[in-house]
XYZ file of C-alpha atoms in Angstrom:
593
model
C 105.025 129.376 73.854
C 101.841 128.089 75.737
C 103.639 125.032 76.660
C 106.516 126.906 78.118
C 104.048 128.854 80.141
C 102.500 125.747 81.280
C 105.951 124.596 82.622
C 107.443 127.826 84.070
C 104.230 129.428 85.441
C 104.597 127.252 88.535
C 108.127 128.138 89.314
C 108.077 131.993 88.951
C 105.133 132.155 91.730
C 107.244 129.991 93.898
C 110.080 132.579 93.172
C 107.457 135.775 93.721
C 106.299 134.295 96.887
C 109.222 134.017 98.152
C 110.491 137.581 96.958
C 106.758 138.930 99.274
C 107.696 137.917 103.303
C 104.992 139.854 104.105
C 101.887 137.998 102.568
C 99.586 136.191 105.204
C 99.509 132.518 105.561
C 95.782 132.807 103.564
C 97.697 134.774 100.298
C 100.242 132.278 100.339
C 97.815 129.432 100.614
C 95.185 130.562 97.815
C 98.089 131.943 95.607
C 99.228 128.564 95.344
C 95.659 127.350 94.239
C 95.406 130.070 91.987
C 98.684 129.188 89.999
C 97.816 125.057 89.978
C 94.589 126.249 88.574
C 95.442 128.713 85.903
C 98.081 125.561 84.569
C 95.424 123.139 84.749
C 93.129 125.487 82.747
C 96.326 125.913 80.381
C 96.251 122.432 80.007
C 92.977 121.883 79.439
C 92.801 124.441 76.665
C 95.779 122.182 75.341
C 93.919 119.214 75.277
C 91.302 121.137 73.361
C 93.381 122.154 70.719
C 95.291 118.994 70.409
C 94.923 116.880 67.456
C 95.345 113.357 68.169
C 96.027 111.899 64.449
C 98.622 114.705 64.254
C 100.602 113.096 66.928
C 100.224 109.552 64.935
C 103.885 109.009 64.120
C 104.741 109.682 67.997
C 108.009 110.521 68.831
C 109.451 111.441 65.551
C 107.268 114.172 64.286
C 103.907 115.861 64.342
C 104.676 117.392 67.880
C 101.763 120.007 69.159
C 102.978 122.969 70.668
C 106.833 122.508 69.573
C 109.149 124.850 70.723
C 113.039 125.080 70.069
C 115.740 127.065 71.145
C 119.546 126.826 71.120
C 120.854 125.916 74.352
C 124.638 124.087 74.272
C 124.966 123.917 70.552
C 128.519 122.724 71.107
C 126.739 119.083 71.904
C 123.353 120.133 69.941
C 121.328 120.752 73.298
C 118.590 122.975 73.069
C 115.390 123.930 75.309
C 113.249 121.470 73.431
C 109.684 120.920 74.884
C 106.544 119.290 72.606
C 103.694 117.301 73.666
C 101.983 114.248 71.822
C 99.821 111.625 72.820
C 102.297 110.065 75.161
C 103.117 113.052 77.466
C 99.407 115.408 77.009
C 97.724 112.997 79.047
C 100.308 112.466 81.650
C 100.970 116.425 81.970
C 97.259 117.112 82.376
C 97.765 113.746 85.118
C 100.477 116.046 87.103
C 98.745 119.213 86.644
C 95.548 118.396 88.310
C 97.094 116.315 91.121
C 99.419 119.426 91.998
C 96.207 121.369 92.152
C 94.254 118.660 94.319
C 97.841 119.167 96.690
C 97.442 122.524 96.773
C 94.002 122.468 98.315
C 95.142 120.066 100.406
C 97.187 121.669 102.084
C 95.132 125.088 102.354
C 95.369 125.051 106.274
C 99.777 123.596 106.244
C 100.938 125.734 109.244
C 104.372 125.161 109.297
C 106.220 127.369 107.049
C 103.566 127.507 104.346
C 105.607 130.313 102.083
C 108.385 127.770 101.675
C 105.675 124.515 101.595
C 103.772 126.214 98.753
C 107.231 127.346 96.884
C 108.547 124.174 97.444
C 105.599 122.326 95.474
C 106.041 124.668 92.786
C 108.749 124.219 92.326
C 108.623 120.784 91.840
C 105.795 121.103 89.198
C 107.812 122.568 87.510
C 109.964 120.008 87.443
C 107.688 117.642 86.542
C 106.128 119.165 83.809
C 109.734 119.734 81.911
C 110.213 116.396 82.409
C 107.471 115.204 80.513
C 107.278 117.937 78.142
C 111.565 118.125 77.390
C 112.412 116.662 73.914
C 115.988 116.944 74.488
C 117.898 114.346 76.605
C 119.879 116.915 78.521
C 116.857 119.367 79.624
C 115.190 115.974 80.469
C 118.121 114.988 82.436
C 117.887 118.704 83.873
C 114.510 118.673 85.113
C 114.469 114.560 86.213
C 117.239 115.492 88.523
C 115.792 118.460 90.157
C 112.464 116.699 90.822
C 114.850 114.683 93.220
C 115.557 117.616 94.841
C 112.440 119.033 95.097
C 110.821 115.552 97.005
C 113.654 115.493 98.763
C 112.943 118.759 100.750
C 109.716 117.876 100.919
C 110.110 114.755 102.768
C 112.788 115.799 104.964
C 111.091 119.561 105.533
C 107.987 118.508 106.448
C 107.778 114.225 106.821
C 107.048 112.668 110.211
C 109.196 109.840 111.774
C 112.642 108.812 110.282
C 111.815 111.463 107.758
C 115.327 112.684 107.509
C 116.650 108.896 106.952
C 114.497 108.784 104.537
C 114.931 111.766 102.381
C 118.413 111.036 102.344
C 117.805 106.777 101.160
C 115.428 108.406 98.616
C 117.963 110.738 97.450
C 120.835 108.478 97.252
C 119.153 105.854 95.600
C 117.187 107.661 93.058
C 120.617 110.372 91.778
C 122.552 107.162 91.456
C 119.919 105.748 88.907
C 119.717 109.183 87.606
C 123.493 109.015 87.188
C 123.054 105.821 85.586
C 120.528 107.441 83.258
C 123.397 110.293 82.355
C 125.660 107.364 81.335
C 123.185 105.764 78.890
C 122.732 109.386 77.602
C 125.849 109.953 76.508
C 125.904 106.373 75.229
C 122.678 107.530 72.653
C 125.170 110.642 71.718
C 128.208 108.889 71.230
C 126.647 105.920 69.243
C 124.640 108.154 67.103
C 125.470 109.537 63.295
C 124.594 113.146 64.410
C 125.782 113.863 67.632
C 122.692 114.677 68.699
C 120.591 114.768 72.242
C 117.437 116.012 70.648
C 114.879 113.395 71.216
C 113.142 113.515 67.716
C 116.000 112.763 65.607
C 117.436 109.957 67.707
C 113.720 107.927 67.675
C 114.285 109.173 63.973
C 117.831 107.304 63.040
C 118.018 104.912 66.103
C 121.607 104.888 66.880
C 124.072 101.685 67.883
C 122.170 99.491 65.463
C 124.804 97.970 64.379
C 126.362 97.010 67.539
C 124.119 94.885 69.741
C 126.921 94.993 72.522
C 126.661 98.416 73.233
C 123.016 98.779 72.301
C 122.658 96.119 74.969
C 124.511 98.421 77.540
C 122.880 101.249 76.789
C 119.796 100.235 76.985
C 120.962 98.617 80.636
C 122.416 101.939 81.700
C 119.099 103.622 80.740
C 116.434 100.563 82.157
C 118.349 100.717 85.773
C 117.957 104.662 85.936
C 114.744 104.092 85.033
C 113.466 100.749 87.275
C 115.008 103.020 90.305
C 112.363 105.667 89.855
C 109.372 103.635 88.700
C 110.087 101.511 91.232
C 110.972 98.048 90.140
C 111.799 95.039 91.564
C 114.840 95.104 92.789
C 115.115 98.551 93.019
C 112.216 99.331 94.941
C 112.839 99.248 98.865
C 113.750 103.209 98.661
C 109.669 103.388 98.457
C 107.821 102.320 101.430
C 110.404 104.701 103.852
C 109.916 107.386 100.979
C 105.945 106.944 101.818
C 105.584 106.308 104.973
C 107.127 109.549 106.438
C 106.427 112.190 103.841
C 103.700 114.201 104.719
C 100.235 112.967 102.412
C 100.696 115.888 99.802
C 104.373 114.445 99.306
C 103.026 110.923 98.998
C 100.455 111.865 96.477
C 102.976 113.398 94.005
C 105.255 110.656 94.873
C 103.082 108.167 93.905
C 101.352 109.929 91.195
C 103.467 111.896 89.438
C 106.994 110.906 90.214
C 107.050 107.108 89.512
C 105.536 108.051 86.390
C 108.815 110.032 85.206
C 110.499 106.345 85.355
C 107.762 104.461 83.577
C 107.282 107.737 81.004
C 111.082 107.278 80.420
C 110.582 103.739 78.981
C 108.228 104.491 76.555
C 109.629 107.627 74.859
C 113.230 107.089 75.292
C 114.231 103.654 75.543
C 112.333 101.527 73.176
C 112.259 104.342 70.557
C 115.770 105.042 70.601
C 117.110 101.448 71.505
C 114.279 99.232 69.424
C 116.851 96.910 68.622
C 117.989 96.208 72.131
C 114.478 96.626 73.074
C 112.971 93.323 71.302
C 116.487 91.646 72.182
C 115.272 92.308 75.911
C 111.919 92.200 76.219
C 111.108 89.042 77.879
C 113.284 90.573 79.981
C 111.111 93.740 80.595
C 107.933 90.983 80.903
C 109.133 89.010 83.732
C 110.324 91.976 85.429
C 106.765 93.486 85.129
C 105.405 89.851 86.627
C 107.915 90.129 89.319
C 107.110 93.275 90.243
C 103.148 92.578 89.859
C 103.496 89.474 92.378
C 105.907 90.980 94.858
C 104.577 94.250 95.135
C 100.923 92.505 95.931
C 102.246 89.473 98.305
C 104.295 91.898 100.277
C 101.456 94.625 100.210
C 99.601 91.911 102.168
C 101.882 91.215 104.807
C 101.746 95.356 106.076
C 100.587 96.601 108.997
C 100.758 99.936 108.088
C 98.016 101.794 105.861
C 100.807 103.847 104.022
C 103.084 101.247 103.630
C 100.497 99.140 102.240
C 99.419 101.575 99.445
C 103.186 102.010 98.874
C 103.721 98.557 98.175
C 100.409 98.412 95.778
C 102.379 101.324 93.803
C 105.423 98.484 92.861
C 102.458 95.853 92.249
C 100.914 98.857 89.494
C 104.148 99.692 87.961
C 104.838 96.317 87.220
C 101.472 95.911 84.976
C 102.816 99.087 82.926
C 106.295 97.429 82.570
C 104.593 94.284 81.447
C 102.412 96.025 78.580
C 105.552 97.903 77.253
C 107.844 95.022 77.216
C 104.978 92.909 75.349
C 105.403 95.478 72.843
C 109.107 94.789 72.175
C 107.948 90.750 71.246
C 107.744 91.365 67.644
C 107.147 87.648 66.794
C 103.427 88.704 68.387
C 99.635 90.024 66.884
C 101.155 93.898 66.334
C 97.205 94.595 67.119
C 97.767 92.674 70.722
C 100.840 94.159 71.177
C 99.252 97.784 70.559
C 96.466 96.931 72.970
C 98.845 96.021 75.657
C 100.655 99.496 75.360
C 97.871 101.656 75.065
C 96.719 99.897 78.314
C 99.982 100.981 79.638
C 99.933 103.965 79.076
C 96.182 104.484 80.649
C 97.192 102.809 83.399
C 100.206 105.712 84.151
C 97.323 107.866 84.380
C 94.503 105.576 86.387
C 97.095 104.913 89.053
C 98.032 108.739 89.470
C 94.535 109.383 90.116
C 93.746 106.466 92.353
C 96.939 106.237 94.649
C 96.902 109.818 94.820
C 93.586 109.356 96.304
C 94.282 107.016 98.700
C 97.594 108.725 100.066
C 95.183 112.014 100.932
C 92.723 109.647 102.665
C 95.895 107.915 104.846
C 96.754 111.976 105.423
C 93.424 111.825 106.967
C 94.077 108.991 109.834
C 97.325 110.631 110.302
C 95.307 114.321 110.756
C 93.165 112.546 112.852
C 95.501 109.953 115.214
C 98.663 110.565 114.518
C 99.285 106.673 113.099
C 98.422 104.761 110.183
C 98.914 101.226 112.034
C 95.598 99.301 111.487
C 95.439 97.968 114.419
C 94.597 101.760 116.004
C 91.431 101.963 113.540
C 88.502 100.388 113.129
C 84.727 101.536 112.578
C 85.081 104.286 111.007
C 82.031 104.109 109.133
C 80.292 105.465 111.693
C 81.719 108.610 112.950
C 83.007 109.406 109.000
C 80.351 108.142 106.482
C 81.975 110.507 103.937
C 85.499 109.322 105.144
C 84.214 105.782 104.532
C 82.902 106.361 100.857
C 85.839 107.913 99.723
C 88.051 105.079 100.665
C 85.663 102.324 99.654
C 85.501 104.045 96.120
C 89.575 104.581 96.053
C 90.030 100.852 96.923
C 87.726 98.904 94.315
C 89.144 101.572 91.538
C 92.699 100.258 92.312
C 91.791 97.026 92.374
C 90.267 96.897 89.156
C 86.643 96.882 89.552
C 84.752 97.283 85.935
C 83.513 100.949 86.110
C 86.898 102.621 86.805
C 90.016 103.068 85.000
C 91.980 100.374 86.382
C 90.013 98.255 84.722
C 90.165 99.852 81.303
C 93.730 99.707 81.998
C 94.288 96.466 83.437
C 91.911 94.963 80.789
C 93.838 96.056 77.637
C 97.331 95.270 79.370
C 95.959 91.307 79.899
C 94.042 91.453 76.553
C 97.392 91.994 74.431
C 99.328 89.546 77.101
C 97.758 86.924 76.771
C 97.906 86.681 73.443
C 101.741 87.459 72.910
C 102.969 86.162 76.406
C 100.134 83.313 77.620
C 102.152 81.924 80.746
C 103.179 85.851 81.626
C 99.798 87.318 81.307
C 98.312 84.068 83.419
C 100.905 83.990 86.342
C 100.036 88.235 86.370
C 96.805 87.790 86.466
C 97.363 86.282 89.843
C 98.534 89.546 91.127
C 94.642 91.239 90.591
C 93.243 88.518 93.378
C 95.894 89.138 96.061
C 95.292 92.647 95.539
C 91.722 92.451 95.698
C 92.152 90.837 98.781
C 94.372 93.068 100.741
C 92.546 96.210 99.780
C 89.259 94.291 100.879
C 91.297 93.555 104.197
C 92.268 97.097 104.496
C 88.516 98.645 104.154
C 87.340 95.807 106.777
C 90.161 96.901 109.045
C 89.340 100.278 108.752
C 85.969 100.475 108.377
C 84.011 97.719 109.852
C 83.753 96.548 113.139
C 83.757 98.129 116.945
C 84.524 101.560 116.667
C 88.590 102.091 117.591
C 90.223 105.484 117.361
C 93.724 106.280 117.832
C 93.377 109.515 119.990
C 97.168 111.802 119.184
C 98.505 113.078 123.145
C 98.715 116.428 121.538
C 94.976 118.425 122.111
C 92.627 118.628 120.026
C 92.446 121.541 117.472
C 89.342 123.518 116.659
C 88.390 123.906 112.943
C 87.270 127.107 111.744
C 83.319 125.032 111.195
C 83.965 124.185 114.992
C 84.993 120.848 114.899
C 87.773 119.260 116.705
C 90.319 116.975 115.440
C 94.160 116.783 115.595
C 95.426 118.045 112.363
C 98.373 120.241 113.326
C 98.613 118.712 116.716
C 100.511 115.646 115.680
C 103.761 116.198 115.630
C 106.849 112.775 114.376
C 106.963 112.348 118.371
C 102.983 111.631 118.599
C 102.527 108.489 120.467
C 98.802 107.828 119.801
C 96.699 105.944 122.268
C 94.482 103.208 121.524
C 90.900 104.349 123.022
C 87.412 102.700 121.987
C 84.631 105.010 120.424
C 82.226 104.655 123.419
C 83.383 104.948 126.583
C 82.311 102.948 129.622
C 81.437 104.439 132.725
C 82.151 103.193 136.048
C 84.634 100.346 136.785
C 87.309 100.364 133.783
C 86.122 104.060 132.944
C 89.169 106.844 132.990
C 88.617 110.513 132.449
C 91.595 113.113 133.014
C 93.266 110.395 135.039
C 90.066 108.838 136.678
C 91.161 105.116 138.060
C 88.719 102.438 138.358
C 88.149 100.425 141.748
C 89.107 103.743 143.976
C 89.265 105.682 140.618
C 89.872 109.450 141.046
C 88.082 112.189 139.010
C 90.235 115.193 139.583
C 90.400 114.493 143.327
C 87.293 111.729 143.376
C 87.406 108.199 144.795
C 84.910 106.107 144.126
C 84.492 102.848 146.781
C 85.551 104.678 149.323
C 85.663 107.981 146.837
C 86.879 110.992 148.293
C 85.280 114.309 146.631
C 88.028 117.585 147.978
C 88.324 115.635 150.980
C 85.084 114.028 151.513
C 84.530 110.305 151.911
C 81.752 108.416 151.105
C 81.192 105.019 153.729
C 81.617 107.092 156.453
C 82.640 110.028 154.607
C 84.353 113.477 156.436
C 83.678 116.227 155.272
C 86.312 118.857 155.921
C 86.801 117.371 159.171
C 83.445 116.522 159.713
C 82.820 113.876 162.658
C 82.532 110.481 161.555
C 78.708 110.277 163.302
C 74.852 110.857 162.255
C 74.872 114.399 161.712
C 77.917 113.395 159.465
C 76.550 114.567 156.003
C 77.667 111.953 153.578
C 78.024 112.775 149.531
C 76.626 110.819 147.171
C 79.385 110.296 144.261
C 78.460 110.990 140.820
C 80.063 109.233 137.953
C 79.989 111.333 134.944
C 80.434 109.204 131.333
C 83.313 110.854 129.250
C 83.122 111.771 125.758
C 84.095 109.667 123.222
C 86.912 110.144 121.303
C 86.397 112.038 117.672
C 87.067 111.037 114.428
C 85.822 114.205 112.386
C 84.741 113.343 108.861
C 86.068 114.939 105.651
C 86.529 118.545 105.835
C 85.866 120.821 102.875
C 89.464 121.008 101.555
C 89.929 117.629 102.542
C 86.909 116.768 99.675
C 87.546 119.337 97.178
C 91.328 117.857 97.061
C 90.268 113.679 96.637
C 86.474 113.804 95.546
C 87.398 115.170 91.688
C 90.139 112.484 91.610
C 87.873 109.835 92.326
C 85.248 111.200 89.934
C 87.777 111.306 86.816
C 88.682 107.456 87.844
C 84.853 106.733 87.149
C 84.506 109.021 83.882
C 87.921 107.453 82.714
C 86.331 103.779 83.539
C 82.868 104.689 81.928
C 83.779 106.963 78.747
C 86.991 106.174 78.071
C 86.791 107.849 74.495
C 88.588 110.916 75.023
C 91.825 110.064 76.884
C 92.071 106.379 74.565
C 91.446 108.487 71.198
C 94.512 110.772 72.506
C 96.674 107.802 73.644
C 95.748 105.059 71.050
C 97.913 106.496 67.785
C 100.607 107.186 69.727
C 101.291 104.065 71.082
C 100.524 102.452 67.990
C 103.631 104.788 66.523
C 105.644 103.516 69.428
C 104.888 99.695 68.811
C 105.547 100.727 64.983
C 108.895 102.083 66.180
C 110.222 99.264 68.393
C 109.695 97.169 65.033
C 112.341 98.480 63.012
C-alpha cells in the first residue's frame, strides 16, 4: 500500500485543490510543496527499507512493495505496481525533481491553482509509469503523462508554445500508439495471455518465431526512441524545450525522456531477449548516432535552451548504447553488466543535471525575456551565485570526475570498449564536442563585457526588494540588447534621451533646451536673448545600469540540492550502485536466454 500512496498522493491534492477556489495563491503554492515533500519523504523511507539483493533476479520476482489487484481479468490486467532496483532509483529521480519544480515555481502568477494541479497531476503519472508492472496500467499512465506536458506547454509556454504542444503531442501518442501495438503483440504471442509484466520477463513469449519477435520488438523500440528521444525521432524536442516554461523543461528533460529509456530496460529486452541480441548492434549504433548528432548539432545553437535540449539526445544516446551492449552476448557478461549498470546511473545523473540547467535557462528568461546568447554576457559579475550554479551544472554534464556523469559515462565506455571497440571509440568522440560547447556556453554567458538583455515590460519588485522581470515577460517580450554600464553623454539614452541634441524628458544638450530654455544663447521663458539673459548650465545625469538580480531564495532551494546530489552521486557512489548493480546484472542475465 505505501507504494500506491506514493503514486496517488500527488493526484488527490491536485483534485482537492481544485475542489477549494477559495485558497490564496500562498496555500496553493506551499500545498503543492507540502505534497512533493511528504512523497519524497515516502520515498525515502522506501529506499530505507529496500533490500537490494532481494531485487537480484529483477524483473521476474523479488519485487519490494508488490501490490496486485484485479483490474480487466477478461485480458488478465490488473493494478500491478512493484519497485526493484531498476525503477526505486528512478522514482526517488522524479520525486525530488517534482519537489525542486514545486519550489520553483512558489511565486507562478498565472493561474497557480490549475499550474500546481496540473504538475500533480503529472507526477502522478510518472510515478505509475515507473512503478506499473502490468503493460496496460503502464500504457495507462505513459499516455496520460502526454497529456499532462501537453497542458503544460501549451498553458503556460512562451513563443510558438501552442505549435509546439500540439508537434509534441502528435508525435509522442503516435509512438505511444506504436507502443499499444507491440503490447498486444507480447499478449498475443504469449502461452498465458497475459499483460502482467512479471510473468512475461518470466516465459518470454514469440521465441519461437524470430519474425514476429523481430516486429514486436520494432513496434515497441519506435514507441520508445520517440519518447527518449532518438535519432530520428528526436526533432519534436528542441520546440518541446524551447517554449515550455523552465519547470516544464525540467520534468521534460528529467523525468519524461526517462519513461522511453526506462521502457527499454524493463520491457523490451526482458520480454523480447531473443530479438534483443538479434538487434543489438542495432540499438549500439543508434546510441552512437544519437551521441554524435545530439553533440555536433548542440554546437551549432544559438539558443541556451535549445542547446541543453540538444545535449538531452547526445545523453540518451550513451544510455541506449550501454543497454544495447548488453544484448551482444558473444561479449565479457562482466563488461556487458558494467555497461548497463552505467546506464542505468546515467538515467538518473542526467535527471539531476539537465534539470538543473533548464531552471538556470528559467533564470535568463526571468531576467530578459530571451535565451539567445548573443543578449548575455558577463554575468559573473552582477550574479556570482548565478555564475556558480551554472559552472557546476555544466562540468557535471560534461563528465568531469567528481560528478555522476562521470560514474556514469565511465562504466558505459568501460563495458564498450570491451564488447564494441570501434562503437565505444567513435562515442567517445561525443564527450569532447560536448565539453566544448558547454565550455562555449559558460564563456558566452559568463565571461566577458557585461551584456544584459533588458525585457520592455517593467521591472518587478521582489518581496527582498529587488527588481527583475520575472512575471513581466510575457511570449510577445522583445528584449533589448543594453550594456551593463552605461555611458553618459554622447551615445548615452535615458527615457528617450538622444545623443548630439539628445533630450532628457524635454532636455537638449548642444543647443539643449531644459522646459524651454536654451543653452548658447539660451531663453528662458521668453527671456531676451542679451546679458541679463540668465543662461542654464545643462546637467547630464548617468543612468542606471541595467539589472541582472542573482539567484533568489526559491530560485536556490529548487537547483542547489540537485547539484549537490550530482556531487554525492560522483563522490560516494555506494548507495545508488549497490541498489542498481543486481538488478542490471538480472537484466543482462535475462537478455541471455
Amino acid at each position: 500500500m505505501l507504494l500506491t500512496v506514493v503514486v496517488l498522493l500527488p493526484v488527490v491534492v491536485a483534485a482537492v485543490l481544485m475542489m477549494l477556489p477559495r485558497l490564496s495563491q500562498r496555500a496553493v503554492a506551499w500545498s503543492w510543496v507540502a505534497a512533493a515533500a511528504v512523497d519524497l519523504a515516502l520515498v525515502i523511507w522506501m529506499w530505507i527499507g529496500f533490500d537490494p539483493g532481494r531485487g537480484t533476479s529483477g524483473v521476474v520476482d523479488g519485487l519490494a512493495y508488490d501490490t496486485k489487484v484485479r483490474w480487466i481479468p477478461t485480458v488478465d490486467a490488473a493494478y500491478h505496481v512493484g519497485v526493484d532496483g531498476l525503477s526505486l532509483p528512478l522514482i526517488a529521480l522524479t520525486s525530488l525533481l517534482f519537489l525542486a519544480v514545486a519550489i520553483w515555481s512558489q511565486r507562478e502568477q498565472d493561474r497557480p491553482r490549475r499550474f500546481a494541479a496540473v504538475f500533480l497531476f503529472l507526477q502522478t503519472t510518472c510515478l505509475g509509469t515507473f512503478a506499473a508492472l502490468d503493460l496496460i496500467l503502464f500504457f495507462v499512465f505513459f499516455d496520460l503523462s502526454i497529456v499532462g506536458m501537453y497542458f503544460v506547454i501549451a498553458g503556460w509556454g512562451h513563443g510558438n508554445n501552442r505549435r509546439s504542444a500540439l508537434k509534441f503531442f502528435l508525435y509522442t501518442f503516435v509512438g505511444s500508439l506504436a507502443l499499444l501495438l507491440g503490447f498486444i503483440g507480447l499478449f498475443l504471442g504469449g502461452e498465458e495471455r497475459t499483460f502482467d509484466m512479471v510473468r512475461l520477463a518470466a516465459r518470454p513469449p514469440l521465441d519461437d518465431s524470430p519474425l514476429l519477435c523481430g516486429l514486436v520488438l520494432l513496434a515497441i523500440g519506435i514507441g520508445l526512441a520517440v519518447k527518449t528521444p532518438l535519432f530520428p525521432f528526436h526533432t519534436w524536442l528542441p520546440d518541446a524545450h524551447t517554449d515550455a516554461p523552465a519547470a516544464g523543461s525540467a520534468i521534460l528533460a528529467g523525468v519524461l525522456l526517462k519513461l522511453g529509456t526506462y521502457g527499454f530496460v524493463r520491457i523490451a529486452m526482458p520480454m523480447l531477449p531473443a530479438a534483443w541480441q538479434r538487434w543489438a548492434m542495432v540499438a549500439v549504433v543508434v546510441g552512437v548516432v544519437s551521441v554524435l548528432w545530439g553533440a555536433f548539432v548542440a554546437l551549432a545553437q544559438r539558443d541556451a535552451k535549445r542547446m541543453i535540449a540538444y545535449t538531452s539526445v547526445n545523453h540518451m544516446g550513451y544510455v541506449i548504447l550501454g543497454l544495447g551492449v548488453a544484448g551482444l552476448v558473444g561479449a565479457d557478461p562482466e563488461a556487458r553488466t558494467i555497461a548497463t549498470v552505467g546506464a542505468l546511473v546515467q538515467m538518473v545523473s542526467h535527471g539531476l543535471l539537465t534539470g538543473a540547467l533548464f531552471l538556470l535557462t528559467g533564470v535568463l528568461w526571468s531576467r530578459g525575456g530571451t535565451y539567445d546568447f548573443s543578449r548575455w554576457g558577463g554575468l559573473a559579475r552582477p550574479a556570482p551565485l548565478f555564475a556558480a550554479a551554472l559552472a557546476v551544472a555544466v562540468f557535471g554534464s560534461l563528465g568531469l570526475p567528481g560528478f555522476s556523469s562521470f560514474i556514469a559515462e565511465f562504466q558505459v565506455f568501460t563495458g564498450t570498449i570491451q564488447a564494441a571497440p570501434v562503437a565505444g571509440v567513435i562515442a567517445v568522440t561525443g564527450i569532447l564536442v560536448t565539453a566544448g560547447l558547454f565550455l562555449l556556453a559558460v564563456q558566452r554567458l559568463l565571461t566577458g563585457p557585461p551584456l544584459l538583455a533588458v525585457p520592455d515590460a517593467g521591472p518587478v519588485t521582489d518581496d527582498d526588494g529587488s527588481t527583475g522581470s520575472e512575471f513581466g515577460v510575457t511570449a510577445d517580450t522583445a528584449p533589448r540588447r543594453a550594456p551593463a554600464a552605461a555611458h553618459a553623454g554622447h551615445g548615452a539614452m535615458d527615457h528617450g534621451a538622444m545623443d548630439h541634441g539628445a533630450m532628457d524628458h524635454g532636455a537638449m544638450d548642444h543647443g539643449a533646451m531644459d522646459h524651454g530654455a536654451m543653452d548658447h544663447g539660451a531663453m528662458d521663458h521668453g527671456a531676451p536673448d542679451d546679458a541679463d539673459a540668465q543662461t542654464t548650465t545643462p546637467t547630464t545625469t548617468t543612468p542606471p545600469p541595467p539589472s541582472f538580480p542573482d539567484l533568489r531564495m526559491h530560485e536556490i532551494a529548487s537547483i542547489v540540492p540537485l547539484l549537490v546530489l550530482s556531487v554525492v552521486i560522483g563522490l560516494a557512489p555506494v548507495f545508488l550502485l549497490d541498489v542498481i548493480a543486481p538488478a542490471a546484472a538480472a537484466v543482462v542475465e535475462l537478455v541471455s536466454r
